Amino acid sequence: MNPLRLVNLLGVAAAMAALAPRGAAAPASRFAIGDNAFLLDGQPYLIRCGEMHFARIPREYWQHRLRLARAMGLNTVCAYLFWNLHEPEPGQWNWSGNADAAAFCRLAQAEGLHVILRPGPYSCAEWDFGGFPYWLLKNLDLKVRTQEAGYLAACRRYLLEVGKQLAPLQVTRGGPILMVQVENEYGSYGHDKEYIRILRDDLQAAGFDVPLFTCDGPTQLKNDTRDDLFCVVNFGSDPERNFQALRAVRPTGPLMCGEYYPGWFDSWGQPHHVGDTARIVKEIGWMLEHQASFSIYMAHGGTSFGFSAGANCLPFAPQVTSYDYDAPISEAGWDTPKFHALRELFLQHLAPGETLPDVPPRNPVIPIAPLKLDEVAPLLANLPAAKKENRLKYMELYDQPHGGILYRTQLPPGGTALLKLTELHDYGVVLLDGQRLATLDRRHNRNTVPLPARTNMATLDMLIDTFGHVNYGRYIQDRKGITEEVELVVGNVPYSLSRCEVFNLPLDASELAALKFTNGVTDLPAFYRAMFDLARVGDTFLDFRTWGKGVAWINGHNLGRYWNIGPQQTLYCPAPWLKAGRNELIVFELNGAKEHQVAGLTEPILNQVNREAAVPKHRQPGQNLKLDGLQPVASGTFTDGRGWQTVKFAPVRGRYACLEALDSQTGDAFTTCAEICLVGPDGKDLPRDAWKVVYADSEEVDADDDRADNVLDLQAATFWHTQWDAAQPKHPHQIVLDLGSEQTVTGLRCLPRQDQANGRIKNYRLSLSAAPFPGL
């Protein structure tokens, strides 16, 4: 018997306790990894799973969402644990309220659902810091997702605590938990299989005896798959080809897609993502017909309330508050057309004797007439006590995980100068003597401000607003505030501004309680308040289209961030957070509002992008790349299909790489590409940590999120697409990458668009240069 069979056949699972009387122990069952199928009590069992995160759903709605999942046709739910929710400070545990993971699992069991548990320690999930607690960032020597001793010790303490809470709910003990995941998509980050072994052993020490497994994208499976640990594959299209990738590393065992994407997450300034229902039904149907298990990521996305939304990097792309994901069950728990299409599909593939319950009704929705927020508490008049510092510190060193931070210093009289903030994380408002000078934005690398001449001493305030910590990629150790230095550049001479006063602005309940409101409005950063009465409560969507950028609270509950650049323009406000009678709405606004009022709508607005404020394109008006006379290092024809296209050539040195598409496989005017990699002299892909897109002749950023940056996001489901809505420019199309430094390149690898054939590159040219190409 091979090691995988030995380990996983020792794991057993439980039958459902949905019909057991409250308080009665459900019988234990056996669950195992067979040669070709999952085995429940010795019988083949197909997992029809969907992901939902209890932390993104008000606890009062857990049962409603679980009933929707079962009514759609699922027999299992997949649930992440977010470490930072459960251990917000070292050794301080939170397993109550919306963090009560055990209650969620028991409720799932009561609704006829098994559970696949994904405890981390790293989760990703577009959640702040990928689920890691902020306090890991206080130690500059600590490296997450490695064998660094301090990190592993913290992981083990956390996982042992998870076992205390949830090991009793395994199927081996009459609970709903079928399997437990080790780490998450580690193959996209590293290849240390011993690190995976250590975390696996921690989970076993925590009392988990059900099958353990890892998950990865098809091209990353080889990086962390172990012979003694089951694995599944994640993808968003083409199940047949992606299961072939799984079979290449795992010849036997049941097929399972650990994450199948029915939509995608949204980032500020980019269009809302939608998934094609017909294609999704077809591909899930293929999996059902071929006895392949799956988990739909997401079945219900919910909301990243408070400051829980994360960010991707590079490029830096913070995620919106809504985690709707175009999932079958909407952010507000509505059964969508995608839901009903999948329900009809699942009805054709139920187990013998299995039936589905009726679809539960939607929760009531109410409008709220426009509320005037005419009470104001200016930020500068409501600052907390200052801390005097001789050097700049990042926010986490003040035991502050989220919110804002204000750095204040005094400038001497002098002429004009340039203020430079190095590694501003993430968004800044700069004021001089209380007057706004500029806003700075990490997304655009805006980090300098021209300062006017000063005849007297002047007070410089640098207010830093943070997005979520990066949750995916090499830049995940993302500290907040001004993370390096501030300089005053006079002429060409920089002077360090290290001495300052620091005001911590966690934007929490204690800060809100101390605010002093008066009547009025201001264009400077400020809090606003409205008190209002409701005759009855219901879900609603608060409309922030006339506001700038900020955060909103209803009756003390943090609804999350809003930003007028879109695509999200409303914040979901669940009924349990409202009251029949008196209610309080507080808004923190950074940039000033056009109208200081908020209305409650009965429909969300999730796809309204304000292009004037959104992320710019990678081509300036009138800019043209000039490649005439330049000898390419490679040219030729790609084969048609979804597979990686690979080109080899003699070693060439260069910093700038231009891929030019001369035409497409389908003969259309477009170019599409999901990922671009360059091969180094050792035959392996060059690290892309320092890469960035510096030019694309065309990209669709208005009708969809098809920006050129997608070729570097490590996601096969996203892609660069030349403009297709308002215009359709013809070939050739070019994209230029800056590798950050000169590299030796021996090959090119391109992943075509995966879900459709249009725009896939046919004939191509690749050029490399040590200096920027003419026209850049």
Short mmCIF file of N, CA and C in Angstrom, two decimals, residues 188-254:
data_model
loop_
_atom_site.label_atom_id
_atom_site.label_comp_id
_atom_site.label_asym_id
_atom_site.label_seq_id
_atom_site.Cartn_x
_atom_site.Cartn_y
_atom_site.Cartn_z
N SER A 188 1.84 28.32 -5.72
CA SER A 188 1.97 29.59 -6.42
C SER A 188 2.91 30.54 -5.69
N TYR A 189 3.41 30.12 -4.52
CA TYR A 189 4.27 30.98 -3.70
C TYR A 189 5.65 30.37 -3.50
N GLY A 190 5.71 29.06 -3.28
CA GLY A 190 6.97 28.41 -2.99
C GLY A 190 6.96 26.95 -3.38
N HIS A 191 8.02 26.24 -3.02
CA HIS A 191 8.14 24.83 -3.38
C HIS A 191 8.78 24.02 -2.25
N ASP A 192 8.64 24.49 -1.03
CA ASP A 192 9.21 23.81 0.12
C ASP A 192 8.22 22.76 0.63
N LYS A 193 8.37 21.53 0.18
CA LYS A 193 7.43 20.48 0.56
C LYS A 193 7.58 20.07 2.02
N GLU A 194 8.73 20.33 2.59
CA GLU A 194 8.91 20.05 4.01
C GLU A 194 8.07 21.01 4.86
N TYR A 195 7.92 22.25 4.41
CA TYR A 195 7.03 23.20 5.09
C TYR A 195 5.60 22.65 5.11
N ILE A 196 5.15 22.10 4.00
CA ILE A 196 3.81 21.50 3.95
C ILE A 196 3.73 20.32 4.91
N ARG A 197 4.78 19.53 4.98
CA ARG A 197 4.79 18.38 5.90
C ARG A 197 4.65 18.83 7.35
N ILE A 198 5.33 19.91 7.71
CA ILE A 198 5.26 20.40 9.08
C ILE A 198 3.84 20.83 9.43
N LEU A 199 3.19 21.56 8.54
CA LEU A 199 1.82 22.00 8.81
C LEU A 199 0.87 20.81 8.86
N ARG A 200 1.09 19.83 8.00
CA ARG A 200 0.26 18.63 8.05
C ARG A 200 0.39 17.95 9.41
N ASP A 201 1.62 17.82 9.89
CA ASP A 201 1.84 17.18 11.19
C ASP A 201 1.20 17.98 12.32
N ASP A 202 1.21 19.33 12.19
CA ASP A 202 0.54 20.16 13.20
C ASP A 202 -0.96 19.88 13.24
N LEU A 203 -1.56 19.72 12.08
CA LEU A 203 -2.99 19.43 12.03
C LEU A 203 -3.29 18.06 12.63
N GLN A 204 -2.44 17.10 12.36
CA GLN A 204 -2.64 15.78 12.96
C GLN A 204 -2.46 15.85 14.47
N ALA A 205 -1.47 16.61 14.93
CA ALA A 205 -1.27 16.79 16.37
C ALA A 205 -2.47 17.50 17.01
N ALA A 206 -3.16 18.31 16.22
CA ALA A 206 -4.35 19.02 16.72
C ALA A 206 -5.56 18.11 16.81
N GLY A 207 -5.43 16.88 16.37
CA GLY A 207 -6.52 15.91 16.50
C GLY A 207 -7.31 15.65 15.24
N PHE A 208 -6.85 16.16 14.11
CA PHE A 208 -7.57 15.92 12.86
C PHE A 208 -7.12 14.59 12.27
N ASP A 209 -8.07 13.65 12.15
CA ASP A 209 -7.77 12.34 11.61
C ASP A 209 -8.54 12.03 10.33
N VAL A 210 -9.30 13.01 9.83
CA VAL A 210 -9.93 12.85 8.52
C VAL A 210 -8.87 13.09 7.44
N PRO A 211 -9.17 12.77 6.18
CA PRO A 211 -8.18 13.01 5.13
C PRO A 211 -7.76 14.48 5.05
N LEU A 212 -6.46 14.70 4.94
CA LEU A 212 -5.90 16.02 4.73
C LEU A 212 -5.48 16.15 3.28
N PHE A 213 -5.47 17.38 2.76
CA PHE A 213 -5.17 17.56 1.34
C PHE A 213 -4.59 18.95 1.08
N THR A 214 -4.00 19.12 -0.11
CA THR A 214 -3.55 20.42 -0.59
C THR A 214 -4.29 20.76 -1.87
N CYS A 215 -4.28 22.05 -2.24
CA CYS A 215 -4.89 22.47 -3.50
C CYS A 215 -3.96 23.47 -4.19
N ASP A 216 -4.00 23.47 -5.53
CA ASP A 216 -3.18 24.38 -6.32
C ASP A 216 -3.77 24.50 -7.72
N GLY A 217 -3.34 25.55 -8.43
CA GLY A 217 -3.65 25.65 -9.85
C GLY A 217 -2.90 24.58 -10.62
N PRO A 218 -3.32 24.32 -11.85
CA PRO A 218 -2.75 23.19 -12.59
C PRO A 218 -1.26 23.28 -12.82
N THR A 219 -0.71 24.48 -13.04
CA THR A 219 0.72 24.58 -13.30
C THR A 219 1.55 24.64 -12.02
N GLN A 220 0.90 24.84 -10.87
CA GLN A 220 1.62 24.93 -9.61
C GLN A 220 1.61 23.63 -8.81
N LEU A 221 0.83 22.64 -9.25
CA LEU A 221 0.69 21.41 -8.49
C LEU A 221 2.04 20.77 -8.17
N LYS A 222 2.94 20.81 -9.15
CA LYS A 222 4.23 20.12 -8.98
C LYS A 222 5.07 20.73 -7.87
N ASN A 223 4.79 21.97 -7.49
CA ASN A 223 5.65 22.67 -6.54
C ASN A 223 5.49 22.19 -5.10
N ASP A 224 4.31 21.71 -4.73
CA ASP A 224 4.13 21.34 -3.32
C ASP A 224 3.39 20.03 -3.10
N THR A 225 3.01 19.34 -4.18
CA THR A 225 2.31 18.07 -4.02
C THR A 225 3.25 17.02 -3.42
N ARG A 226 2.78 16.36 -2.38
CA ARG A 226 3.54 15.31 -1.71
C ARG A 226 2.91 13.95 -1.99
N ASP A 227 3.74 12.91 -2.05
CA ASP A 227 3.22 11.57 -2.30
C ASP A 227 2.34 11.07 -1.18
N ASP A 228 2.55 11.58 0.03
CA ASP A 228 1.79 11.10 1.19
C ASP A 228 0.66 12.04 1.59
N LEU A 229 0.22 12.90 0.66
CA LEU A 229 -0.84 13.85 0.96
C LEU A 229 -1.71 14.01 -0.28
N PHE A 230 -3.02 13.85 -0.11
CA PHE A 230 -3.95 13.96 -1.24
C PHE A 230 -3.93 15.39 -1.78
N CYS A 231 -4.23 15.56 -3.06
CA CYS A 231 -4.26 16.91 -3.63
C CYS A 231 -5.43 17.05 -4.60
N VAL A 232 -5.89 18.29 -4.75
CA VAL A 232 -6.94 18.64 -5.71
C VAL A 232 -6.44 19.81 -6.55
N VAL A 233 -7.14 20.10 -7.64
CA VAL A 233 -6.70 21.15 -8.56
C VAL A 233 -7.75 22.25 -8.63
N ASN A 234 -7.32 23.51 -8.74
CA ASN A 234 -8.21 24.66 -8.84
C ASN A 234 -8.19 25.21 -10.26
N PHE A 235 -9.36 25.55 -10.79
CA PHE A 235 -9.43 26.13 -12.13
C PHE A 235 -10.78 26.80 -12.34
N GLY A 236 -10.87 27.58 -13.43
CA GLY A 236 -12.11 28.28 -13.74
C GLY A 236 -12.69 27.93 -15.09
N SER A 237 -12.08 26.96 -15.79
CA SER A 237 -12.61 26.55 -17.09
C SER A 237 -11.90 25.26 -17.51
N ASP A 238 -12.43 24.63 -18.55
CA ASP A 238 -11.81 23.47 -19.21
C ASP A 238 -11.45 22.37 -18.22
N PRO A 239 -12.43 21.75 -17.57
CA PRO A 239 -12.12 20.72 -16.58
C PRO A 239 -11.34 19.54 -17.15
N GLU A 240 -11.62 19.13 -18.38
CA GLU A 240 -10.94 17.95 -18.93
C GLU A 240 -9.43 18.17 -18.97
N ARG A 241 -8.98 19.30 -19.50
CA ARG A 241 -7.54 19.55 -19.61
C ARG A 241 -6.91 19.74 -18.23
N ASN A 242 -7.61 20.42 -17.32
CA ASN A 242 -7.03 20.67 -16.01
C ASN A 242 -6.97 19.41 -15.15
N PHE A 243 -7.90 18.50 -15.34
CA PHE A 243 -7.79 17.23 -14.63
C PHE A 243 -6.65 16.39 -15.20
N GLN A 244 -6.30 16.59 -16.44
CA GLN A 244 -5.12 15.92 -16.98
C GLN A 244 -3.86 16.39 -16.25
N ALA A 245 -3.82 17.69 -15.92
CA ALA A 245 -2.69 18.21 -15.15
C ALA A 245 -2.65 17.57 -13.76
N LEU A 246 -3.82 17.35 -13.16
CA LEU A 246 -3.87 16.68 -11.86
C LEU A 246 -3.38 15.24 -11.97
N ARG A 247 -3.80 14.55 -13.03
CA ARG A 247 -3.39 13.16 -13.22
C ARG A 247 -1.87 13.05 -13.45
N ALA A 248 -1.27 14.10 -13.97
CA ALA A 248 0.17 14.05 -14.21
C ALA A 248 0.96 13.96 -12.91
N VAL A 249 0.41 14.52 -11.82
CA VAL A 249 1.09 14.45 -10.52
C VAL A 249 0.43 13.46 -9.57
N ARG A 250 -0.80 13.08 -9.85
CA ARG A 250 -1.53 12.14 -8.99
C ARG A 250 -2.27 11.15 -9.90
N PRO A 251 -1.61 10.06 -10.30
CA PRO A 251 -2.19 9.13 -11.28
C PRO A 251 -3.47 8.45 -10.82
N THR A 252 -3.62 8.24 -9.50
CA THR A 252 -4.82 7.59 -9.00
C THR A 252 -5.48 8.46 -7.96
N GLY A 253 -6.67 8.03 -7.54
CA GLY A 253 -7.43 8.78 -6.56
C GLY A 253 -8.57 9.51 -7.24
N PRO A 254 -9.55 9.96 -6.47
CA PRO A 254 -10.69 10.68 -7.05
C PRO A 254 -10.26 12.01 -7.65
#
